[in-house]
Coordinates of C-alpha atoms and ligand atoms in Angstrom, one line a residue:
X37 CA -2.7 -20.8 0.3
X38 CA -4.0 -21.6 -3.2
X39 CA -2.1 -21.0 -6.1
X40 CA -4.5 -18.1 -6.6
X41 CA -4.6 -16.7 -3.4
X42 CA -1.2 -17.0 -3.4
X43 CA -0.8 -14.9 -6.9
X44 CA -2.8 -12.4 -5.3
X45 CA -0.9 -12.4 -2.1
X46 CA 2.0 -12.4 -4.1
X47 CA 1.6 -9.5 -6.0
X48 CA 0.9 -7.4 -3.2
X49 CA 4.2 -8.6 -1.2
X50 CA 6.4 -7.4 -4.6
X51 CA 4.4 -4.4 -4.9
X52 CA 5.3 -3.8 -0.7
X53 CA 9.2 -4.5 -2.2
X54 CA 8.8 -2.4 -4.5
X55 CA 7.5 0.5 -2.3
X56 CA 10.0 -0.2 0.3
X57 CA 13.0 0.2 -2.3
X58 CA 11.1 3.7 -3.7
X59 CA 11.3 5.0 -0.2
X60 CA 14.8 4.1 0.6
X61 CA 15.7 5.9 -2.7
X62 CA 13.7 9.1 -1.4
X63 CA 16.4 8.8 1.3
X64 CA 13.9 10.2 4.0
X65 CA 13.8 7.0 6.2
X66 CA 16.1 6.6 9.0
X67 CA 18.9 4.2 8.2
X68 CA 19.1 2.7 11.8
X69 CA 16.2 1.1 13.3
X70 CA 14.7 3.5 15.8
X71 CA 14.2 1.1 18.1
X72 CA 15.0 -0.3 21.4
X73 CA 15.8 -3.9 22.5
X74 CA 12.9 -6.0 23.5
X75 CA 11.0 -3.4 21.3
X76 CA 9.4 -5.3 18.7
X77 CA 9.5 -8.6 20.9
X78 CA 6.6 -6.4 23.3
X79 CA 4.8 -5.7 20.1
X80 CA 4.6 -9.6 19.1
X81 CA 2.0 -12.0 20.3
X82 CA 3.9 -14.8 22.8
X83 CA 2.2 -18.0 20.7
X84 CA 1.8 -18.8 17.5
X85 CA -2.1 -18.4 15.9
X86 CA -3.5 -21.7 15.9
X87 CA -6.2 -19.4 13.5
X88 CA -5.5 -18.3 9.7
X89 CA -5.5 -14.7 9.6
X90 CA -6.3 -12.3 6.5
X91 CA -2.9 -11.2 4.3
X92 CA -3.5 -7.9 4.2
X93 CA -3.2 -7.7 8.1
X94 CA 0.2 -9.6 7.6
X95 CA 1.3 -6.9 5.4
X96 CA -0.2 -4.2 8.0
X97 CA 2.3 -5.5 10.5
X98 CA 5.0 -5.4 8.1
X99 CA 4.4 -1.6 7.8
X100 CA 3.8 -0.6 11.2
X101 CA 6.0 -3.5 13.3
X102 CA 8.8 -4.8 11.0
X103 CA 10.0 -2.6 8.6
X104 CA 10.3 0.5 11.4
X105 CA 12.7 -2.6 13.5
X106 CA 14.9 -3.3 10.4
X107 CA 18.3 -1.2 10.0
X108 CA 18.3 -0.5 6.3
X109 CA 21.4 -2.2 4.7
X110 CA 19.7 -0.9 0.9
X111 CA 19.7 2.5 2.2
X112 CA 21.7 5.3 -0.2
X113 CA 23.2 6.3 3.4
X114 CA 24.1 2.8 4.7
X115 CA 27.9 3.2 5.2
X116 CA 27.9 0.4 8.1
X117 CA 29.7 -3.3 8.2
X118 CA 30.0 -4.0 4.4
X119 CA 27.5 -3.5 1.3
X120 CA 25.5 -6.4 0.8
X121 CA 24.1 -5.2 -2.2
X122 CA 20.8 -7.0 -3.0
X123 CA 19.3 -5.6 -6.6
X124 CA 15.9 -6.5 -6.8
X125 CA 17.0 -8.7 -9.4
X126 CA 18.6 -11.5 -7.1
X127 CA 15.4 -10.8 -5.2
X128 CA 13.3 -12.4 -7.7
X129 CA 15.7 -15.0 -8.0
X130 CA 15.8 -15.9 -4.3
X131 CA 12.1 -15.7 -4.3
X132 CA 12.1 -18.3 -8.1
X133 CA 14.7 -20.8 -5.9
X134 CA 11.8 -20.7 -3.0
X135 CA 9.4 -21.0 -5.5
X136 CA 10.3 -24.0 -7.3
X137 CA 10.9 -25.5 -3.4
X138 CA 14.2 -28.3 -4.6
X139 CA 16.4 -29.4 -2.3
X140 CA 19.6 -30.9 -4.3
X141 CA 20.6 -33.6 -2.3
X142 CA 21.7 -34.9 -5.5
X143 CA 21.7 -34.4 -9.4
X144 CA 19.2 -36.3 -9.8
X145 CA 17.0 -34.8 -6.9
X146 CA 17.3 -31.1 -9.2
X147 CA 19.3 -31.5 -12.1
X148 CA 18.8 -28.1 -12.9
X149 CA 19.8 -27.2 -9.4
X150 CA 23.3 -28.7 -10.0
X151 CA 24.3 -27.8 -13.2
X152 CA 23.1 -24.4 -12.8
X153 CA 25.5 -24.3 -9.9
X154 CA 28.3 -25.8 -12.3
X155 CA 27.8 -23.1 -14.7
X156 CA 27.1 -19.7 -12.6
X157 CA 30.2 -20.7 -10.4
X158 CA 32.2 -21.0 -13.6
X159 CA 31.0 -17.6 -14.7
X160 CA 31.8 -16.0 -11.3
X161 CA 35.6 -17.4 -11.4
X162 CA 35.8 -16.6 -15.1
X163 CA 34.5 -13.1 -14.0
X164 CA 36.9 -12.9 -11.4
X165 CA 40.0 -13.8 -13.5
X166 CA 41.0 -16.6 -11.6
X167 CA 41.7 -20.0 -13.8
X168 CA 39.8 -22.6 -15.2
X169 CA 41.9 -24.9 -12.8
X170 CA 39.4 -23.8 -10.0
X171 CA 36.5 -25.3 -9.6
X172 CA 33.3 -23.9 -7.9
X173 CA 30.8 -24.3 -5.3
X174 CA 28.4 -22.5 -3.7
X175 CA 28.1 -22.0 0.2
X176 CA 26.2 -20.1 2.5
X177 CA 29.0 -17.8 3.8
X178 CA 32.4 -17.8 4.3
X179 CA 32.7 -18.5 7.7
X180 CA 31.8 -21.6 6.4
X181 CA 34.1 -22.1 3.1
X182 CA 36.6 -20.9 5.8
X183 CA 35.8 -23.9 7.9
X184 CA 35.7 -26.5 5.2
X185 CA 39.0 -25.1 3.7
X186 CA 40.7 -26.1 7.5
X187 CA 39.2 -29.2 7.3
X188 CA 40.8 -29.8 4.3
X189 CA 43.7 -28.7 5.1
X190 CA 43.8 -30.8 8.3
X191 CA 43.4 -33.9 6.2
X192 CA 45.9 -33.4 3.5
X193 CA 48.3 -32.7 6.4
X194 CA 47.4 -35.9 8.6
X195 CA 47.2 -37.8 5.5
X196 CA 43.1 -38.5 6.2
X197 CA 43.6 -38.7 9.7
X198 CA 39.8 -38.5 10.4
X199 CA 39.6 -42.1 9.0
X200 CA 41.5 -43.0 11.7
X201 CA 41.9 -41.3 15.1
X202 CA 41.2 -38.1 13.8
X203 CA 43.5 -35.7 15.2
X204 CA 43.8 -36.8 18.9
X205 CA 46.4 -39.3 17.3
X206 CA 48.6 -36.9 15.5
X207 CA 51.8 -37.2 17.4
X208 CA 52.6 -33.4 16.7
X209 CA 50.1 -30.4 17.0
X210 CA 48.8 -28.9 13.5
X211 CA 49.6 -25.0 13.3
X212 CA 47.2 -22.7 11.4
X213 CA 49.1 -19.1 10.3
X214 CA 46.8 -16.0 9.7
X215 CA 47.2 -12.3 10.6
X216 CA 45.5 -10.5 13.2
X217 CA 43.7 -8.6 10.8
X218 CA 42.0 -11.8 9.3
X219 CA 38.5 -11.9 10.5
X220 CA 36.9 -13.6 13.5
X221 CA 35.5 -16.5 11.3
X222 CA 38.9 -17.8 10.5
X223 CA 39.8 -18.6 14.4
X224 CA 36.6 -20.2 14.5
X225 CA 36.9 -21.9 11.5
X226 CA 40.3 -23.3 13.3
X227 CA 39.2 -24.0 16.4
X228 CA 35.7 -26.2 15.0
X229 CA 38.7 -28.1 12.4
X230 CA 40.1 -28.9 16.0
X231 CA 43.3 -27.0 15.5
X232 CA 43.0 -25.3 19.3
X233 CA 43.3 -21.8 19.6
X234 CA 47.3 -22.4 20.9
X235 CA 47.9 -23.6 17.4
X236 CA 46.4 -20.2 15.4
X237 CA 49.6 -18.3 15.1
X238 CA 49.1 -14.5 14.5
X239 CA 51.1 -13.3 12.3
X240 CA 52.6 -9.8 12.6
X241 CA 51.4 -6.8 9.9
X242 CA 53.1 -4.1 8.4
X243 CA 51.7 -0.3 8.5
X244 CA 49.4 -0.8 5.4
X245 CA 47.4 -3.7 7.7
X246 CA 48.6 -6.5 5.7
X247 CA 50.5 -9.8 6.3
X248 CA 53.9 -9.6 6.9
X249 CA 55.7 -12.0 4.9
X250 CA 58.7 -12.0 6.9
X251 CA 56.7 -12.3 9.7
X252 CA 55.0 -15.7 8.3
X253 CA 58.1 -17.5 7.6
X254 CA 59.8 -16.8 10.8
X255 CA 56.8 -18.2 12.7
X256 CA 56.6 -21.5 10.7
X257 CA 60.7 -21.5 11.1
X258 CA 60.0 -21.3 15.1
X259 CA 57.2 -23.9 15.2
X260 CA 59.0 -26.5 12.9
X261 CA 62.1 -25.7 15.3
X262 CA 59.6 -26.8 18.2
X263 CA 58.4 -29.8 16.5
X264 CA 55.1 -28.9 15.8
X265 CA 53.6 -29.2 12.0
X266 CA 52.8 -26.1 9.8
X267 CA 49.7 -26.7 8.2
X268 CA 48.1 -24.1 6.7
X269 CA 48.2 -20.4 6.0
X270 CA 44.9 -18.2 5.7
X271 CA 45.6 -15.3 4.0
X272 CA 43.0 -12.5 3.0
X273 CA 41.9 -10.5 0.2
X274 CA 40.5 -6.9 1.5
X275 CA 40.3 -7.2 5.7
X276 CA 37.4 -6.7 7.2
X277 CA 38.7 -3.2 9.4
X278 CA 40.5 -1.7 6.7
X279 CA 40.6 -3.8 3.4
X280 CA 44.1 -4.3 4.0
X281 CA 45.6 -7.0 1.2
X282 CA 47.4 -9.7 2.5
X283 CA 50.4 -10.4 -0.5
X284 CA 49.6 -13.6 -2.3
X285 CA 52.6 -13.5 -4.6
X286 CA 54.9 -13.3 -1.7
X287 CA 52.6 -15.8 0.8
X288 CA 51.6 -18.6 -2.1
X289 CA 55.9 -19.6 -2.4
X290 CA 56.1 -19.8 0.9
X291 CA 53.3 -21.9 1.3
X292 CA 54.7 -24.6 -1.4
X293 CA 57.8 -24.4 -0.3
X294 CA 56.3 -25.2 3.3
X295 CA 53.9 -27.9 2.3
X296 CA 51.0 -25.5 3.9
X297 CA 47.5 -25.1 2.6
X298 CA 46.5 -21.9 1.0
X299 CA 43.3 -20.3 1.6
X300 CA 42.4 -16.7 0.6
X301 CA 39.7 -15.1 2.4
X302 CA 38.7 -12.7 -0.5
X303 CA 34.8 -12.7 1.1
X304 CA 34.7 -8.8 0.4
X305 CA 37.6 -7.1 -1.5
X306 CA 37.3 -10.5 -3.7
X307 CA 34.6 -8.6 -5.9
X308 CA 37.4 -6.0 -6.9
X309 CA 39.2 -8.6 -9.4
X310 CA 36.4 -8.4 -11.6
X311 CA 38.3 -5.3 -12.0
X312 CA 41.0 -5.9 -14.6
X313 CA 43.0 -2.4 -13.3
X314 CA 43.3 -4.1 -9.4
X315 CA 43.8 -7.8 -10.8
X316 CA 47.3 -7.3 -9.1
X317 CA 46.1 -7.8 -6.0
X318 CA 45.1 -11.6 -7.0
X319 CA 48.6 -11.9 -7.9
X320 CA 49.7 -15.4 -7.2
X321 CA 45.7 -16.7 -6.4
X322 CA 46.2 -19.3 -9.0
X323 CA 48.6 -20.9 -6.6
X324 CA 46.2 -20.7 -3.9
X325 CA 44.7 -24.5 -2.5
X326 CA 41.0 -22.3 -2.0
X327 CA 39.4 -19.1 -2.4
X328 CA 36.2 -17.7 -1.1
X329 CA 34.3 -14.9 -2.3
X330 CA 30.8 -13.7 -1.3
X331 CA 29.1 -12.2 -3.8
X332 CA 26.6 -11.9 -1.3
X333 CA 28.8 -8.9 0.2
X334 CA 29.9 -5.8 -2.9
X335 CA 28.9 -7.9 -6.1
X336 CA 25.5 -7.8 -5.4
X337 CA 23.7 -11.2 -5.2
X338 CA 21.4 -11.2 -2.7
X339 CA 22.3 -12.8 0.7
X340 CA 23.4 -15.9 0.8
X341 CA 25.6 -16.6 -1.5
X342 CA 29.3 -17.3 -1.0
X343 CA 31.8 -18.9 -4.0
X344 CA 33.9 -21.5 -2.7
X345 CA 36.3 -22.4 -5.0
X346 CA 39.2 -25.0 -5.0
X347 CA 41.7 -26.0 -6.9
X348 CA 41.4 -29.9 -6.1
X349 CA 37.9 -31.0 -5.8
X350 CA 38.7 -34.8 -5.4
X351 CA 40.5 -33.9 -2.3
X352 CA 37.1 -31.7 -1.0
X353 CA 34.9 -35.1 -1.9
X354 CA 37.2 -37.5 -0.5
X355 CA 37.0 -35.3 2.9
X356 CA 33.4 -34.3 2.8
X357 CA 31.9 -37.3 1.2
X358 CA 29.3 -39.8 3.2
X359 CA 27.1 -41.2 0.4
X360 CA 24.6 -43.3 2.5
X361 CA 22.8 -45.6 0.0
X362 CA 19.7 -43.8 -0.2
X363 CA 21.5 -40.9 -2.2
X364 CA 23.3 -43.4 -4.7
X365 CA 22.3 -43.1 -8.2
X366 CA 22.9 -44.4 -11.5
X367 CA 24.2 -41.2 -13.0
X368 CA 26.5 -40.6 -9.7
X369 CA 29.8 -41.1 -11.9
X370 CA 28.9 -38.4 -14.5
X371 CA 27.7 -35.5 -12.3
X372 CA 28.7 -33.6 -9.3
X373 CA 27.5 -34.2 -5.7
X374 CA 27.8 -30.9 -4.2
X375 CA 26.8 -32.5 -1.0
X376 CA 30.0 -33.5 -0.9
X377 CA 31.4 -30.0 -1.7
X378 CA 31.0 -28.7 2.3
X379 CA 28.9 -29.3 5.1
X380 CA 25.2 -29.5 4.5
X381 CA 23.2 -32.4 2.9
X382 CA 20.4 -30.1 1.8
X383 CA 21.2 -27.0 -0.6
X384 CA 19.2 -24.3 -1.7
X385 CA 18.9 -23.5 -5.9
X386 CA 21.2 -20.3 -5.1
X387 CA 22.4 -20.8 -8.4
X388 CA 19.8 -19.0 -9.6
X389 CA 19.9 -15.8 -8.1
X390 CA 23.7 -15.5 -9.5
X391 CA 22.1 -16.7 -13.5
X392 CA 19.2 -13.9 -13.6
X393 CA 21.5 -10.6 -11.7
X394 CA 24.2 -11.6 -14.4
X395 CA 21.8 -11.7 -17.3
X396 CA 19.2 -9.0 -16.1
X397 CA 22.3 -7.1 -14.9
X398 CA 25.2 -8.0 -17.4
X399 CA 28.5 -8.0 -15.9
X400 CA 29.9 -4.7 -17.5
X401 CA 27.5 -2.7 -15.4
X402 CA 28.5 -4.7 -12.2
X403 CA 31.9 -3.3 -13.1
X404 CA 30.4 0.6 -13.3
X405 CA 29.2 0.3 -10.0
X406 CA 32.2 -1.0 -8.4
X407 CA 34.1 1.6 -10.1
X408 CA 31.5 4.4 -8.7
X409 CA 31.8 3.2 -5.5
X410 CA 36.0 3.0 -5.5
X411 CA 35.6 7.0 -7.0
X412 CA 33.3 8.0 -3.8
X413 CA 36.0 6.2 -1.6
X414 CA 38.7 8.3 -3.0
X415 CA 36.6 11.5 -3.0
X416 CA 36.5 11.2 0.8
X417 CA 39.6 10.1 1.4
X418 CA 40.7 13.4 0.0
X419 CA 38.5 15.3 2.1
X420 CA 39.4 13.9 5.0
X421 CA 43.4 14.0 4.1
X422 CA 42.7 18.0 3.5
X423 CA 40.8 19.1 6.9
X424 CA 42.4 20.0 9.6
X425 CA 42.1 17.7 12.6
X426 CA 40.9 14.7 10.8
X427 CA 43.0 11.7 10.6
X428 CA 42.9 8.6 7.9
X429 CA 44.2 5.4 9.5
X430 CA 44.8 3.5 6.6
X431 CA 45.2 3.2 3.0
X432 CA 42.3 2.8 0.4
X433 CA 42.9 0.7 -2.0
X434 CA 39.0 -0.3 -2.4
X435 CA 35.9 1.6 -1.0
X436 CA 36.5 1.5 2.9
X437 CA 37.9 4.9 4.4
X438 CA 39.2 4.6 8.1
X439 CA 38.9 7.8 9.9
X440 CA 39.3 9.6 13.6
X441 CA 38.7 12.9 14.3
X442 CA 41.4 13.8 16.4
X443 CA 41.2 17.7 17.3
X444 CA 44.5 18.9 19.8
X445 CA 44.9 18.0 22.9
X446 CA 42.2 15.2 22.7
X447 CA 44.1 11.6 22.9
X448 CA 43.6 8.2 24.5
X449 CA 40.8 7.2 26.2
X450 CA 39.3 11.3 26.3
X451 CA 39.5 10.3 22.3
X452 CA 38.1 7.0 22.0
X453 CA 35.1 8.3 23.9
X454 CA 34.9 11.2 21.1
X455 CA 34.9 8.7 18.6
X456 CA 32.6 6.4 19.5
X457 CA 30.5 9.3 20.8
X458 CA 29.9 10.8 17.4
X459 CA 29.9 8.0 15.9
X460 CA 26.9 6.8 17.8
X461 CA 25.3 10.1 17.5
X462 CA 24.7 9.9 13.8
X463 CA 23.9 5.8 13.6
X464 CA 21.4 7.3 16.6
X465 CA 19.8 10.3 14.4
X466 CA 19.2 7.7 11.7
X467 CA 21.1 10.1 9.2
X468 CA 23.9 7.7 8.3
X469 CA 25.0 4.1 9.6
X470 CA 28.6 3.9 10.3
X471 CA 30.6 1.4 12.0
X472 CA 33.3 2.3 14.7
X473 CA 35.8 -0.3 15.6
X474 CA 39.1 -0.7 16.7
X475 CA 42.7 -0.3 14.8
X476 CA 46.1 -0.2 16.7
X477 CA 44.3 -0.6 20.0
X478 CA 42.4 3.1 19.5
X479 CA 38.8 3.8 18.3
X480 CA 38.1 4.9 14.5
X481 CA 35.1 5.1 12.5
X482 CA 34.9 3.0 9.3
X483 CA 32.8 4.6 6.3
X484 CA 32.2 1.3 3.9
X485 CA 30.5 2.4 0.7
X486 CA 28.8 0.7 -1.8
X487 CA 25.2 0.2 -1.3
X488 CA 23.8 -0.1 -4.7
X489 CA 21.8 3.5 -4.0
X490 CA 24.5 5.4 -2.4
X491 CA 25.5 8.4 -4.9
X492 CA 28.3 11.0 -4.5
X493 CA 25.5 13.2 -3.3
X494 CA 25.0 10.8 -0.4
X495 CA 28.9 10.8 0.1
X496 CA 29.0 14.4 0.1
X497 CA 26.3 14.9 2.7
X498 CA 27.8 12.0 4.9
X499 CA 30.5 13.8 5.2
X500 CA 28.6 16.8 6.4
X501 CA 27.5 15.2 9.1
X502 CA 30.5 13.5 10.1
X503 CA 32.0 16.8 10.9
X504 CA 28.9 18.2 12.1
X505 CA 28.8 15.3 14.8
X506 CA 32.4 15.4 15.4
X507 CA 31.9 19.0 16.7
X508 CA 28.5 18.8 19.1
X509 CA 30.6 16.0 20.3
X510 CA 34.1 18.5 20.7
X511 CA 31.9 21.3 22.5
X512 CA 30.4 18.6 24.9
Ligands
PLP15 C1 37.3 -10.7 5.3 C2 36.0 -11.3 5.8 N1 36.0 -12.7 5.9 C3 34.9 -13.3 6.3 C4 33.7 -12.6 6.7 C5 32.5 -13.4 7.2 O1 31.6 -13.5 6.1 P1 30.3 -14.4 6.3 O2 29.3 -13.6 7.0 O3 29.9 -14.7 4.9 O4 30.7 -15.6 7.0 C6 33.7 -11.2 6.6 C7 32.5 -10.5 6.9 O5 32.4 -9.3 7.1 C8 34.9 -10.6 6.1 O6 34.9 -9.2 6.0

């Protein structure tokens, strides 16, 4: 593709975005893919062309064969997982980073690409209200800033026992503490650090959802007791079922008291402490040994993009760092490796993505959507507090609502069917996308809002068709 061709090309493909975000305002799609599995895989030739074909029959399939297998997460009705709010201009900036085609293997391989990271990731923890003692890094998600927080962890704990025999010659097992509200990716995160999944300790939760503190030290008590070494405590920020807030203040003196890492999974709720009215949930963060926040999730920087921030980034390079000869250059003392800030070798310019949204955006109105999204949470909270026979399952402190609809008579497994069953009948009709999961060992439907289209309107007629579902599903 020439330059021109490519312009032309190009123009056409924004002008399909730009189509495709005008009809998901209009709100008439169907949110979930009307499709079934192996659908689109039946539609697709089995090899690729070994012939160029004409654009414009690329951007026929995209009509007629993509977009009708894609679940809308930009939809106004899009209530599913977590918003991952993509504004169109992070879109442009994903498509710039592409674009330019860097790969920062070093400063001096993109310059731009490094200190632009520098900077944005400053303005994101500045934004956040966390201190200038916390330095930033960009990573793909936090699954893995969870991961390279363990392995940090494991490190400073075994006195850089990977040097050496790595953990297989620690004489006591390592213990990682986290509730069983944390999400998936921190087991994971524990067992790839090597931990084994005996040495993930669950810690108990009180009725909000969130850590219990008592709980925590109780556990570490038992396992120094048993001669095993606490190591580090994962704690989060908003949990994935219900938002829940794990209690920092309490958790970050127990941790230095204990000589345990501190890692704060803030990947969703982390957004709220741009907030300055819920800052008290990052009460006792500047304590914290690392912090992740996507601002690929509520913030609204298009996917991927997840802050990694720590508080000693001489430990992270001393952990993470290779530095074959090849990548050695004369400027290596004055500038910042980020290949030595995580996993990969290779890193995208995510940075800019973050630098246009903040400037086309401006963080004030960032804050107004937040705040629009926390009033629709509340609005339905106090519908669904106020009719009869529906249940809310947990508190709201941000914009998730947990709900059942529980009519009499209906329990157990007669009302996880219910649940699921009208749950599934709307994410079906393509008239909302909910998630149902599990809380307390019972089915409940989770309502996350805060895509960047979703209105009170669309609140309001969600909720129409929640209780409309729940009773087809009753008189079945
Ligand atoms: C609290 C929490 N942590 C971690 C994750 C995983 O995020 P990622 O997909 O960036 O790894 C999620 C995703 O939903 C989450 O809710």
């Amino acid at each position: 593709m020439t330059p021109d061709e490519f312009r032309r090309a190009g123009h056409a493909l924004i002008e399909w975005i730009a189509a495709y975000r005008e009809r998901l305002s209009d709100g008439d799609m169907p949110v979930q893919a009307q499709v079934r599995p192996g659908d689109l895989i039946a539609r697709l030739p089995s090899a690729a062309p070994e012939q160029p074909e004409p654009f414009d029959d690329i951007l026929r399939d995209l009509d007629t064969l993509i977009a009708p297998a894609a679940t809308h997460w930009q939809h106004p009705r899009f209530f599913g997982f977590f918003p991952s709010v993509a504004p169109l201009s992070s879109v442009l900036g994903d498509m710039l980073s592409t674009g330019l085609g860097q790969i920062g293997l070093s400063w001096q391989a993109s310059p731009a690409l490094t200190e632009l990271e520098q900077v944005t990731t400053d303005w994101l923890r500045d934004l956040l209200g966390l201190p200038a003692t916390f330095s930033g890094v960009i990573q793909d998600t936090a699954s893995a800033a969870t991961f390279i927080a363990l392995v940090c962890a494991r490190e400073r704990a075994s006195g850089y026992g990977a040097a050496r025999g790595g953990l297989q010659a620690e004489t006591a097992p390592l213990v990682v503490y986290t509730s069983g509200q944390a999400h998936s990716s921190v087991e994971k995160a524990a067992l790839l650090a090597g931990f084994g999944r005996m040495n993930v300790r669950e810690v108990r939760v009180d009725d909000t959802f969130a850590m219990r503190s008592d709980a925590l030290e109780a556990l570490v008590a038992e396992d120094r007791a048993a001669g095993r070494r606490p190591c580090a405590i994962v704690a989060t920020l908003g949990t994935t079922a219900t938002t829940a807030m794990d209690p920092v203040a309490v958790i970050a003196p127990i941790a230095r008291r204990e000589n345990l890492w501190l890692h704060v999974d803030g990947a969703m709720a982390g957004t709220a402490l741009m907030l300055p009215e819920l800052r008290h949930y990052g009460l006792g963060l500047e304590a914290a040994d690392s912090i992740v926040v996507n601002p690929h999730k509520w913030m609204g920087i298009a996917f991927d993009c997840s802050l990694y921030l720590v508080r000693d980034p001489e430990h992270l390079v001393r952990v993470m760092s290779t530095n074959p000869s090849f990548l050695q250059s004369a400027a290596d003392a004055e500038v910042r490796s980020y290949r030595d800030w995580g996993v990969a070798l290779g890193r995208r310019f995510r940075a800019l993505k973050i630098w246009i949204t903040l400037r086309e955006q401006g963080a004030d109105a960032i804050r107004a959507r937040l705040r629009r999204d926390l009033s629709n949470a509340q609005w339905l909270a106090a519908q669904v507090d106020a009719t009869a026979n529906w249940r809310r399952l947990a508190p709201v402190p941000l914009q998730t609502v947990c709900v059942r609809h529980a009519p009499p008579g209906l329990e157990g497994e007669a009302l996880d069917v219910h649940t699921r069953r009208w749950a599934q009948a709307i994410n079906a009709s393509g008239a909302a996308y909910l998630t149902p999961a599990t809380i307390d060992g019972g089915w409940m439907v989770r309502v996350s809002i805060g895509a960047e289209l979703t209105q009170r309107e669309h609140v309001e007629a969600l909720w129409r068709t929640m209780r409309a579902a729940a009773a087809a599903s009753e008189g079945l």
